[in-house]
XYZ file of C-alpha atoms in Angstrom:
435
model
C 153.160 183.907 32.030
C 154.330 187.232 33.474
C 158.104 188.019 33.501
C 158.128 187.811 37.232
C 156.611 184.381 37.329
C 159.079 183.227 34.568
C 162.036 184.579 36.591
C 160.654 182.647 39.730
C 160.415 179.563 37.947
C 163.983 179.867 36.422
C 165.218 180.323 39.957
C 163.386 177.285 41.141
C 164.702 175.338 38.263
C 168.289 176.226 38.878
C 167.869 175.149 42.491
C 166.177 171.946 41.385
C 169.241 171.085 39.145
C 171.759 171.967 41.933
C 169.699 169.460 44.118
C 169.793 166.747 41.405
C 173.412 167.212 40.777
C 174.314 167.010 44.474
C 171.924 163.985 45.003
C 173.095 161.937 42.170
C 176.654 162.880 40.998
C 178.750 162.151 43.915
C 177.275 158.548 44.309
C 177.521 157.802 40.695
C 181.073 159.309 40.536
C 182.251 156.920 43.116
C 180.520 154.061 41.121
C 182.211 154.919 38.054
C 185.467 155.240 39.976
C 185.425 151.652 40.880
C 184.180 150.720 37.492
C 187.335 152.004 36.134
C 189.522 150.632 38.807
C 188.045 147.235 38.073
C 188.521 147.684 34.296
C 192.291 148.870 34.185
C 193.851 147.448 37.306
C 195.057 144.628 35.005
C 197.568 147.262 33.743
C 199.247 147.323 37.342
C 198.670 143.539 38.106
C 200.623 142.774 34.921
C 203.826 144.028 36.539
C 203.963 140.996 38.620
C 201.294 138.631 37.170
C 203.103 138.006 33.786
C 206.298 136.681 35.556
C 204.451 134.717 38.090
C 202.347 132.971 35.641
C 205.007 132.976 32.763
C 202.616 134.901 30.270
C 203.903 136.872 27.242
C 203.182 140.297 26.342
C 200.827 139.175 23.556
C 198.817 137.116 25.913
C 198.491 140.139 28.311
C 197.315 142.201 25.458
C 194.872 139.595 24.421
C 193.537 139.257 27.760
C 193.318 143.061 28.496
C 191.380 143.263 25.175
C 189.169 140.427 25.274
C 187.259 142.088 27.989
C 185.823 144.488 25.320
C 184.595 141.568 23.074
C 182.065 140.687 25.910
C 181.539 144.470 26.377
C 180.652 144.935 22.760
C 178.334 142.036 22.288
C 176.350 142.699 25.416
C 176.334 146.463 25.262
C 173.072 146.876 23.488
C 171.166 144.191 25.134
C 172.049 145.347 28.545
C 170.923 148.931 27.961
C 167.588 147.753 26.489
C 167.109 145.429 29.769
C 167.946 148.704 31.816
C 165.089 150.583 30.088
C 162.842 147.463 30.787
C 163.565 146.950 34.351
C 164.680 150.282 35.484
C 168.025 151.891 36.210
C 168.286 151.277 39.823
C 167.741 147.499 39.801
C 169.760 146.847 36.674
C 172.915 148.916 37.640
C 172.703 147.303 41.149
C 172.815 143.758 39.574
C 175.599 144.701 37.186
C 177.821 146.078 39.927
C 177.498 143.094 41.962
C 178.239 140.854 39.136
C 181.231 142.595 37.662
C 182.810 143.410 41.148
C 182.599 139.497 42.041
C 184.180 138.625 38.575
C 186.888 141.305 38.938
C 187.845 139.825 42.337
C 187.747 136.332 40.753
C 190.630 137.336 38.620
C 192.836 136.628 41.619
C 192.224 132.826 40.670
C 193.850 133.126 37.225
C 196.347 130.201 36.686
C 196.531 130.129 32.803
C 195.912 132.093 29.652
C 192.618 130.442 29.149
C 191.434 131.365 32.723
C 192.484 134.952 32.223
C 190.702 135.120 28.925
C 187.468 133.501 30.324
C 187.307 135.972 33.320
C 188.260 138.979 31.480
C 185.563 138.161 28.836
C 182.811 137.579 31.502
C 183.771 140.729 33.289
C 183.275 142.675 30.093
C 179.859 141.255 29.690
C 178.778 142.303 33.203
C 180.224 145.817 32.807
C 178.709 146.372 29.281
C 175.511 148.092 30.413
C 176.954 150.338 33.213
C 178.446 153.321 31.138
C 175.928 153.513 28.445
C 173.225 152.896 31.055
C 174.456 155.894 33.181
C 174.572 158.135 30.146
C 171.050 157.187 29.132
C 170.183 157.716 33.049
C 171.491 161.350 32.840
C 169.155 161.991 29.779
C 166.148 161.267 32.241
C 167.521 164.274 34.491
C 169.278 166.785 32.302
C 168.691 168.412 28.932
C 171.148 168.513 26.219
C 172.454 172.079 27.148
C 173.669 171.046 30.657
C 175.070 167.579 29.694
C 178.552 168.844 28.827
C 179.464 169.802 32.346
C 177.672 166.936 33.849
C 179.446 164.279 31.761
C 182.876 165.949 32.355
C 182.227 165.944 36.205
C 181.009 162.249 35.929
C 183.766 161.277 33.729
C 186.446 162.977 35.770
C 186.250 159.816 37.729
C 188.574 158.327 34.881
C 191.551 160.622 35.701
C 190.761 160.253 39.508
C 190.773 156.656 39.158
C 194.415 157.011 37.789
C 195.180 159.462 40.384
C 194.157 157.418 43.273
C 194.316 153.952 41.673
C 197.843 154.296 40.544
C 199.507 155.044 44.054
C 197.061 152.586 45.661
C 197.743 149.791 43.140
C 201.483 150.484 43.336
C 201.186 150.267 47.336
C 199.263 146.984 47.129
C 201.798 145.360 44.657
C 204.797 146.606 46.880
C 203.172 145.792 50.331
C 202.171 142.366 49.346
C 205.140 141.656 47.043
C 206.401 138.771 49.205
C 202.937 137.177 49.361
C 200.611 137.254 52.350
C 197.806 134.954 53.187
C 198.896 132.578 50.513
C 198.296 135.261 47.839
C 200.678 137.206 45.538
C 200.619 141.108 45.413
C 198.717 141.115 42.107
C 196.095 138.600 43.532
C 195.490 141.136 46.580
C 195.256 143.866 43.922
C 192.256 142.111 42.233
C 190.625 141.302 45.584
C 190.943 144.674 47.394
C 189.502 146.548 44.309
C 186.763 144.019 43.460
C 184.945 143.842 46.957
C 184.141 147.557 47.252
C 182.285 147.364 43.874
C 180.075 144.655 45.223
C 179.061 146.777 48.283
C 178.484 149.757 46.087
C 176.052 147.656 43.895
C 173.977 147.005 46.914
C 174.029 150.719 47.901
C 172.617 151.611 44.510
C 169.279 150.013 45.561
C 169.013 152.616 48.285
C 170.714 155.809 46.712
C 169.381 156.037 43.072
C 165.889 156.588 41.663
C 164.650 155.703 38.195
C 163.581 159.149 37.300
C 162.389 162.589 38.388
C 159.000 161.144 39.026
C 160.233 158.857 41.732
C 162.482 161.376 43.395
C 160.606 162.086 46.747
C 163.492 164.571 47.538
C 162.128 166.798 44.892
C 158.914 168.740 45.504
C 156.062 168.859 43.113
C 156.934 172.169 41.451
C 160.608 171.270 41.067
C 159.499 167.842 39.277
C 157.167 169.647 37.050
C 159.671 172.136 35.856
C 162.416 169.573 35.446
C 160.022 167.484 33.306
C 158.942 170.421 31.302
C 162.692 171.324 30.414
C 163.142 167.806 29.208
C 160.062 167.873 27.122
C 161.207 171.180 25.541
C 164.540 169.628 24.907
C 163.059 166.798 23.113
C 160.887 169.002 20.882
C 164.090 170.993 19.928
C 165.865 168.044 18.379
C 166.692 168.348 14.723
C 164.475 166.875 12.204
C 165.549 163.403 11.239
C 166.674 162.417 14.739
C 166.251 158.716 15.074
C 163.105 157.537 16.880
C 163.530 153.914 17.089
C 166.496 151.212 17.302
C 165.560 150.244 13.752
C 166.083 153.809 12.631
C 169.426 153.870 14.545
C 170.667 151.021 12.600
C 169.773 152.856 9.449
C 171.209 156.172 10.256
C 174.953 156.549 8.885
C 175.669 159.530 11.494
C 175.286 157.122 14.211
C 177.753 154.713 12.722
C 179.932 157.712 12.091
C 179.636 158.674 15.802
C 180.595 155.086 16.913
C 183.757 155.549 14.525
C 184.745 158.782 16.156
C 184.296 157.258 19.612
C 186.536 154.442 18.550
C 189.241 156.789 17.699
C 189.019 158.503 20.866
C 188.994 155.313 22.848
C 192.073 154.011 21.075
C 194.077 156.557 22.627
C 192.415 156.255 25.959
C 193.006 152.551 26.324
C 196.647 152.679 25.124
C 197.215 154.892 28.111
C 195.259 153.090 30.575
C 196.606 149.716 29.893
C 200.076 150.570 29.030
C 200.991 153.692 31.036
C 202.647 151.765 33.849
C 204.593 149.647 31.541
C 205.686 152.530 29.583
C 206.941 154.436 32.740
C 208.832 151.412 33.633
C 210.686 151.377 30.293
C 211.744 154.790 31.133
C 213.984 153.486 33.799
C 211.636 153.251 36.835
C 211.342 150.005 38.463
C 209.748 150.415 41.862
C 206.103 149.754 41.704
C 205.204 152.582 44.159
C 207.409 155.075 42.206
C 205.567 153.839 38.982
C 202.183 154.293 40.794
C 202.922 157.952 41.844
C 204.300 158.940 38.306
C 201.261 157.381 36.550
C 199.154 159.629 38.841
C 200.507 162.874 37.398
C 199.033 162.726 34.010
C 195.560 161.718 35.470
C 195.639 164.789 37.804
C 196.230 167.395 35.305
C 193.843 165.744 32.929
C 191.062 165.708 35.428
C 191.403 169.436 36.035
C 191.584 170.088 32.383
C 188.411 167.902 31.641
C 186.234 169.886 34.003
C 187.450 173.259 32.764
C 186.695 172.239 29.175
C 183.418 170.865 30.041
C 182.246 174.183 31.572
C 183.650 175.890 28.394
C 181.524 173.719 26.085
C 178.174 174.428 28.029
C 179.072 178.259 28.445
C 179.572 178.786 24.695
C 177.145 176.199 23.440
C 179.928 174.822 21.287
C 180.547 171.100 20.910
C 182.744 170.234 17.821
C 185.811 172.198 18.731
C 185.669 171.057 22.274
C 186.068 167.466 21.035
C 188.579 168.091 18.279
C 191.168 170.164 20.189
C 191.615 167.658 22.909
C 191.908 164.893 20.194
C 194.536 166.734 18.601
C 196.275 167.251 22.024
C 196.153 163.417 22.542
C 197.468 162.703 18.954
C 200.348 165.192 19.650
C 201.163 163.675 23.031
C 201.457 160.233 21.820
C 203.887 161.311 18.964
C 205.968 163.264 21.577
C 206.018 160.132 23.814
C 207.190 157.896 21.137
C 209.869 160.295 19.823
C 211.437 161.107 23.015
C 211.381 157.668 24.804
C 214.993 158.131 25.512
C 214.274 161.339 27.692
C 212.017 160.452 30.730
C 211.174 164.045 31.370
C 210.021 164.951 27.751
C 208.321 161.479 27.444
C 206.543 162.161 30.831
C 205.246 165.557 29.281
C 204.114 163.782 26.191
C 202.213 161.092 28.133
C 200.653 163.862 30.245
C 199.531 165.966 27.038
C 198.144 162.660 25.574
C 196.189 161.759 28.738
C 194.903 165.214 28.934
C 193.546 165.234 25.346
C 192.214 161.577 25.019
C 190.486 161.567 28.478
C 188.816 165.063 27.964
C 187.570 163.913 24.508
C 185.567 161.239 26.123
C 183.046 163.478 27.951
C 183.190 166.036 25.386
C 181.918 163.509 22.914
C 178.844 162.585 24.590
C 176.584 165.559 23.856
C 177.043 164.960 20.129
C 174.825 162.067 19.980
C 171.849 164.091 21.379
C 171.533 165.778 17.907
C 170.806 162.500 16.235
C 168.731 160.476 18.820
C 165.269 161.032 20.175
C 164.267 159.806 23.766
C 162.824 156.389 22.272
C 166.048 155.684 20.422
C 168.452 156.816 23.097
C 168.738 153.358 25.100
C 169.663 151.435 21.986
C 171.577 154.318 20.013
C 173.881 155.246 23.021
C 174.590 151.642 23.660
C 175.415 150.968 19.920
C 177.782 153.944 19.720
C 179.491 153.081 23.038
C 179.885 149.469 21.795
C 181.360 150.536 18.724
C 183.838 152.753 20.428
C 184.741 149.992 22.939
C 186.046 147.808 20.244
C 189.077 149.977 20.563
C 189.449 148.407 24.179
C 190.272 145.059 22.359
C 192.195 146.153 19.441
C 194.359 148.935 21.007
C 195.864 147.083 23.920
C 196.369 144.005 21.557
C 198.017 146.111 18.977
C 200.470 147.539 21.632
C 201.266 144.195 23.023
C 201.839 142.451 19.488
C 203.980 145.416 18.305
C 205.997 145.460 21.587
C 206.767 141.646 21.403
C 207.650 141.980 17.661
C 209.814 145.114 17.894
C 210.727 145.388 21.656
C 209.224 148.909 21.697
C 205.876 150.670 21.896
C 206.841 153.364 19.563
C 205.211 152.171 16.416
C 202.062 151.491 18.094
C 201.849 155.006 19.505
C 202.386 156.405 16.040
C 199.618 154.318 14.682
C 197.318 155.264 17.454
C 198.102 158.924 16.932
C 196.899 158.439 13.328
C 193.693 157.044 14.385
C 193.017 160.130 16.686
C 193.654 162.215 13.716
C 191.115 160.335 11.731
C 188.679 161.000 14.624
C 189.400 164.764 14.270
C 188.490 164.620 10.674
C 185.230 162.850 11.216
C 184.035 165.467 13.961
C 184.782 168.185 11.436
C 182.203 166.711 9.188
C 179.526 167.013 11.690
C 177.124 170.257 11.012
C 177.586 172.591 13.832
C 173.807 173.396 13.903
C 173.148 169.836 14.780
C 175.155 169.456 18.014
C 175.773 173.069 19.113
C 173.245 173.252 21.799
């Protein structure tokens, strides 16, 4: 191929990636935004629900966390099903199902019904995130996934930025009860219904892969498929090539543990940030909502900047370790200065920036260990191992708060878990993941 032809192909390829990004990412971003609304709005519902239903902090922590039991158990089967029936249809089914279950939380009357609905919602959501991560591997090579994952997962801080004030407004506006429903019931209902509608829209907005995308011309499809094939050929020797080899690969289990460490900090923030802010002396639900938006706003900006840096420098390990160290430091600051609202908020902001940025920066790492054939099961297994933190972290915080009337000890423990994650990332060979 002449240099002119190669340059022309490069220009066409870049245009194709821009087209793919603009076609897929905004819609998937919105879907993930409501995924996170439905997952963590229980943190705001807690501000009223516990008193209305006479539930303890431990019951709340168990209910918040039991979601992830279902999530972990069904993560791998759900992702394998996605590969069998196609992303478009399976993601649509999952969204319609979990949106309905999330809205049904308005019907909770007892700890048992709370536990059952949270568990079933976790089952329904289990395949969405690992399915989307797998879906991106059908469109983007490893070298482009840092920025794509950062843009996609910036839905998490945006969900906090928008969801905090919105949830606070719902609780405040419906505080006296309207239509026979309490504020926390309206919260579940108004944030669950849009997910069902988005699930229907998935059937019309997503394609299963490059070959099914009629909005790409033949040349664009050819170049995109060639880039994926080259990326697959360049994987390090020894990458897992089947689900059986995934289970036998110690590196995959280590990656699951690293993701667990990151998620421990993330879920402590997601489920307890409103309550921690309340303990700083703020009582109004709307004020709590606006204050909880601040850490998420700053984290969203930081996440995108770090994602660009990781792809630009083709460096992965430090772009995970530095945010994790920031998250650890922020949790320690928040625990040490609980008596000072300003410093405690700065600590929570630093923790949110670090923990949330660690999430998208982690996901390019498994590409060095998994072939395309093993990606569906491998990514789901790593995600499921990490999501165990979603059960243990909220329950730990709730149990310690009931026992000590403070969240400080829990924040110290979670900071230590994040430090463990940093040490594990440092053991990954740079040559395996820096692409």
